[in-house]
Amino acid sequence: MTNLNAIPKETKDWSFVADEGCSECGYSPHFGQETGSRLRHTATAWRELLSHPQASQRPVAHVGSPLEYAAHVRDMCRLARERVRLMLAESVPTFSNWDQDEQAEINDYLNSDRLALSADLESHLELAARVFDQVPSSSWERAGLRGDGKEFTVQSFSCFVLHEVEHHLQDASEGLRKVL
């Protein structure tokens, strides 16, 4: 049975942004030590987006609503904390694949309570920021492996995570403008 509310599955491997940046949103790779402050900087914009009653509306049928983007970012921040902690504690840990599409269905992103999500997202942004703030200067090159064997470091992962947060903030902002 096909979920008529489903967003098309993400098939693009966005890990390239850690080295190349993103021409779609303007993200440029940054120094990992900036990650915490930049994550915190997005919290106000996310809160403002989610304060709109229309934040749960999709701009078109198969594009995520600001609410869905925010729920994805919340879960990405949770994942980031876990993975950074493991990279700092273990020698080249391997992580299972994280299926963002599956998480959207399991956690029912589409029907989240926007005000509760706003508070939850702000909390997870702060917790992720703290984890990145606490990375010792000698540990930014510690590595981890995705389930597909692709290696990343705490530094490159910080770029990936921050890009996700900032890029989706743009996506959500544009989506809300279209709905309004």
mmCIF file of C-alpha atoms in Angstrom:
data_model
loop_
_atom_site.group_PDB
_atom_site.id
_atom_site.type_symbol
_atom_site.label_atom_id
_atom_site.label_comp_id
_atom_site.label_asym_id
_atom_site.label_seq_id
_atom_site.Cartn_x
_atom_site.Cartn_y
_atom_site.Cartn_z
ATOM 1 C CA MET A 1 0.000 0.000 0.000
ATOM 2 C CA THR A 2 1.425 3.396 -0.978
ATOM 3 C CA ASN A 3 1.332 6.254 1.501
ATOM 4 C CA LEU A 4 -0.352 9.077 -0.419
ATOM 5 C CA ASN A 5 1.174 11.615 1.987
ATOM 6 C CA ALA A 6 4.710 10.346 1.448
ATOM 7 C CA ILE A 7 7.427 12.639 0.207
ATOM 8 C CA PRO A 8 9.533 11.064 -2.565
ATOM 9 C CA LYS A 9 12.479 9.194 -1.052
ATOM 10 C CA GLU A 10 15.761 11.068 -0.793
ATOM 11 C CA THR A 11 18.326 9.422 -3.048
ATOM 12 C CA LYS A 12 21.041 12.062 -3.180
ATOM 13 C CA ASP A 13 24.158 11.552 -1.059
ATOM 14 C CA TRP A 14 24.647 15.012 0.433
ATOM 15 C CA SER A 15 27.988 14.210 2.082
ATOM 16 C CA PHE A 16 29.797 16.160 -0.656
ATOM 17 C CA VAL A 17 28.785 19.421 1.054
ATOM 18 C CA ALA A 18 31.441 18.843 3.717
ATOM 19 C CA ASP A 19 34.121 19.452 1.085
ATOM 20 C CA GLU A 20 32.392 21.326 -1.706
ATOM 21 C CA GLY A 21 29.638 23.343 -0.070
ATOM 22 C CA CYS A 22 26.170 23.615 -1.557
ATOM 23 C CA SER A 23 25.283 25.706 -4.580
ATOM 24 C CA GLU A 24 21.563 25.322 -3.798
ATOM 25 C CA CYS A 25 21.634 27.097 -0.432
ATOM 26 C CA GLY A 26 25.012 28.854 -0.465
ATOM 27 C CA TYR A 27 26.529 26.823 2.367
ATOM 28 C CA SER A 28 30.352 26.829 2.457
ATOM 29 C CA PRO A 29 32.343 24.372 4.566
ATOM 30 C CA HIS A 30 33.170 25.872 7.946
ATOM 31 C CA PHE A 31 35.544 25.202 10.828
ATOM 32 C CA GLY A 32 33.969 22.679 13.171
ATOM 33 C CA GLN A 33 34.509 24.945 16.158
ATOM 34 C CA GLU A 34 31.858 27.294 14.676
ATOM 35 C CA THR A 35 29.190 24.596 14.584
ATOM 36 C CA GLY A 36 27.713 25.145 18.035
ATOM 37 C CA SER A 37 27.184 28.876 17.645
ATOM 38 C CA ARG A 38 25.769 28.486 14.143
ATOM 39 C CA LEU A 39 23.332 25.786 15.281
ATOM 40 C CA ARG A 40 22.158 28.059 18.101
ATOM 41 C CA HIS A 41 21.803 30.922 15.635
ATOM 42 C CA THR A 42 19.118 28.993 13.706
ATOM 43 C CA ALA A 43 16.898 28.387 16.756
ATOM 44 C CA THR A 44 15.092 31.738 16.602
ATOM 45 C CA ALA A 45 14.284 31.374 12.910
ATOM 46 C CA TRP A 46 12.956 27.844 13.458
ATOM 47 C CA ARG A 47 10.824 29.066 16.378
ATOM 48 C CA GLU A 48 9.388 31.892 14.252
ATOM 49 C CA LEU A 49 8.600 29.511 11.383
ATOM 50 C CA LEU A 50 6.848 27.053 13.640
ATOM 51 C CA SER A 51 4.817 29.815 15.301
ATOM 52 C CA HIS A 52 2.766 30.160 12.100
ATOM 53 C CA PRO A 53 -0.408 28.047 12.083
ATOM 54 C CA GLN A 54 0.290 27.322 8.382
ATOM 55 C CA ALA A 55 3.652 25.711 9.221
ATOM 56 C CA SER A 56 1.994 22.308 8.989
ATOM 57 C CA GLN A 57 0.893 22.898 5.391
ATOM 58 C CA ARG A 58 2.912 21.633 2.482
ATOM 59 C CA PRO A 59 3.548 24.133 -0.315
ATOM 60 C CA VAL A 60 2.734 21.335 -2.793
ATOM 61 C CA ALA A 61 1.594 17.765 -2.208
ATOM 62 C CA HIS A 62 4.979 16.032 -2.239
ATOM 63 C CA VAL A 63 7.238 18.687 -0.705
ATOM 64 C CA GLY A 64 7.700 18.769 3.030
ATOM 65 C CA SER A 65 6.002 21.340 5.197
ATOM 66 C CA PRO A 66 8.080 23.543 7.503
ATOM 67 C CA LEU A 67 6.853 21.271 10.286
ATOM 68 C CA GLU A 68 8.238 18.181 8.555
ATOM 69 C CA TYR A 69 11.580 19.861 7.874
ATOM 70 C CA ALA A 70 11.791 20.891 11.533
ATOM 71 C CA ALA A 71 11.072 17.345 12.725
ATOM 72 C CA HIS A 72 13.786 16.013 10.409
ATOM 73 C CA VAL A 73 16.271 18.576 11.735
ATOM 74 C CA ARG A 74 15.375 17.655 15.323
ATOM 75 C CA ASP A 75 16.081 13.994 14.614
ATOM 76 C CA MET A 76 19.276 14.870 12.735
ATOM 77 C CA CYS A 77 20.501 16.794 15.799
ATOM 78 C CA ARG A 78 19.767 13.781 17.994
ATOM 79 C CA LEU A 79 21.669 11.540 15.580
ATOM 80 C CA ALA A 80 24.564 14.008 15.429
ATOM 81 C CA ARG A 81 25.012 13.950 19.185
ATOM 82 C CA GLU A 82 25.119 10.158 19.261
ATOM 83 C CA ARG A 83 27.561 9.877 16.373
ATOM 84 C CA VAL A 84 29.957 12.565 17.563
ATOM 85 C CA ARG A 85 30.064 11.046 21.034
ATOM 86 C CA LEU A 86 30.870 7.637 19.543
ATOM 87 C CA MET A 87 33.579 9.033 17.262
ATOM 88 C CA LEU A 88 35.181 10.665 20.292
ATOM 89 C CA ALA A 89 34.914 7.521 22.437
ATOM 90 C CA GLU A 90 35.708 4.738 19.945
ATOM 91 C CA SER A 91 38.246 4.123 17.237
ATOM 92 C CA VAL A 92 36.492 4.493 13.869
ATOM 93 C CA PRO A 93 32.989 3.313 14.841
ATOM 94 C CA THR A 94 30.657 2.098 12.102
ATOM 95 C CA PHE A 95 27.145 3.506 12.124
ATOM 96 C CA SER A 96 24.066 1.824 10.811
ATOM 97 C CA ASN A 97 22.309 3.589 7.985
ATOM 98 C CA TRP A 98 19.755 6.140 9.107
ATOM 99 C CA ASP A 99 16.683 6.131 6.920
ATOM 100 C CA GLN A 100 15.251 9.618 7.152
ATOM 101 C CA ASP A 101 12.181 8.657 5.154
ATOM 102 C CA GLU A 102 11.404 5.804 7.527
ATOM 103 C CA GLN A 103 11.859 8.145 10.503
ATOM 104 C CA ALA A 104 9.376 10.603 8.985
ATOM 105 C CA GLU A 105 6.744 7.877 8.886
ATOM 106 C CA ILE A 106 7.578 6.299 12.261
ATOM 107 C CA ASN A 107 7.539 9.675 14.020
ATOM 108 C CA ASP A 108 4.594 10.975 11.963
ATOM 109 C CA TYR A 109 6.324 14.240 11.073
ATOM 110 C CA LEU A 110 3.323 15.393 9.066
ATOM 111 C CA ASN A 111 1.046 15.395 12.130
ATOM 112 C CA SER A 112 3.469 16.720 14.743
ATOM 113 C CA ASP A 113 2.269 19.366 17.159
ATOM 114 C CA ARG A 114 4.088 22.438 15.873
ATOM 115 C CA LEU A 115 4.475 24.219 19.222
ATOM 116 C CA ALA A 116 5.706 21.105 21.020
ATOM 117 C CA LEU A 117 8.043 20.425 18.103
ATOM 118 C CA SER A 118 9.362 23.982 18.264
ATOM 119 C CA ALA A 119 10.404 23.535 21.903
ATOM 120 C CA ASP A 120 11.792 20.067 21.202
ATOM 121 C CA LEU A 121 13.792 21.297 18.204
ATOM 122 C CA GLU A 122 15.246 24.196 20.168
ATOM 123 C CA SER A 123 16.332 21.775 22.885
ATOM 124 C CA HIS A 124 17.949 19.390 20.387
ATOM 125 C CA LEU A 125 19.723 22.234 18.583
ATOM 126 C CA GLU A 126 21.194 23.313 21.907
ATOM 127 C CA LEU A 127 22.214 19.776 22.896
ATOM 128 C CA ALA A 128 23.888 19.211 19.528
ATOM 129 C CA ALA A 129 25.609 22.588 19.808
ATOM 130 C CA ARG A 130 27.017 21.602 23.201
ATOM 131 C CA VAL A 131 28.411 18.336 21.840
ATOM 132 C CA PHE A 132 30.223 20.193 19.058
ATOM 133 C CA ASP A 133 31.389 22.881 21.525
ATOM 134 C CA GLN A 134 32.993 20.174 23.661
ATOM 135 C CA VAL A 135 35.041 18.538 20.894
ATOM 136 C CA PRO A 136 38.703 18.850 21.912
ATOM 137 C CA SER A 137 40.826 20.656 19.313
ATOM 138 C CA SER A 138 42.848 17.470 18.834
ATOM 139 C CA SER A 139 39.754 15.388 18.003
ATOM 140 C CA TRP A 140 38.211 17.033 14.933
ATOM 141 C CA GLU A 141 39.904 14.488 12.652
ATOM 142 C CA ARG A 142 38.634 11.435 14.539
ATOM 143 C CA ALA A 143 36.799 9.227 12.078
ATOM 144 C CA GLY A 144 33.645 7.179 11.793
ATOM 145 C CA LEU A 145 32.172 5.060 9.019
ATOM 146 C CA ARG A 146 28.702 5.152 7.575
ATOM 147 C CA GLY A 147 27.034 1.802 7.037
ATOM 148 C CA ASP A 148 28.027 1.987 3.355
ATOM 149 C CA GLY A 149 31.702 2.333 4.344
ATOM 150 C CA LYS A 150 32.068 6.057 3.561
ATOM 151 C CA GLU A 151 34.414 7.641 6.069
ATOM 152 C CA PHE A 152 33.803 10.978 7.694
ATOM 153 C CA THR A 153 35.502 12.859 10.510
ATOM 154 C CA VAL A 154 34.027 14.896 13.320
ATOM 155 C CA GLN A 155 34.988 17.940 11.210
ATOM 156 C CA SER A 156 33.325 16.745 8.005
ATOM 157 C CA PHE A 157 30.306 15.512 9.952
ATOM 158 C CA SER A 158 29.956 18.944 11.580
ATOM 159 C CA CYS A 159 29.770 20.407 8.057
ATOM 160 C CA PHE A 160 27.157 17.860 7.007
ATOM 161 C CA VAL A 161 25.005 18.486 10.089
ATOM 162 C CA LEU A 162 25.182 22.268 9.921
ATOM 163 C CA HIS A 163 24.381 22.177 6.226
ATOM 164 C CA GLU A 164 21.297 20.036 6.938
ATOM 165 C CA VAL A 165 20.051 22.510 9.539
ATOM 166 C CA GLU A 166 20.731 25.653 7.498
ATOM 167 C CA HIS A 167 19.609 24.222 4.140
ATOM 168 C CA HIS A 168 16.342 22.903 5.562
ATOM 169 C CA LEU A 169 15.729 26.204 7.318
ATOM 170 C CA GLN A 170 15.839 27.790 3.860
ATOM 171 C CA ASP A 171 13.590 25.059 2.444
ATOM 172 C CA ALA A 172 11.080 25.513 5.264
ATOM 173 C CA SER A 173 11.126 29.318 4.959
ATOM 174 C CA GLU A 174 10.503 29.142 1.214
ATOM 175 C CA GLY A 175 7.725 26.600 1.745
ATOM 176 C CA LEU A 176 5.984 28.805 4.288
ATOM 177 C CA ARG A 177 6.189 31.826 1.954
ATOM 178 C CA LYS A 178 4.471 29.762 -0.736
ATOM 179 C CA VAL A 179 1.709 28.698 1.659
ATOM 180 C CA LEU A 180 1.107 32.227 2.948
#
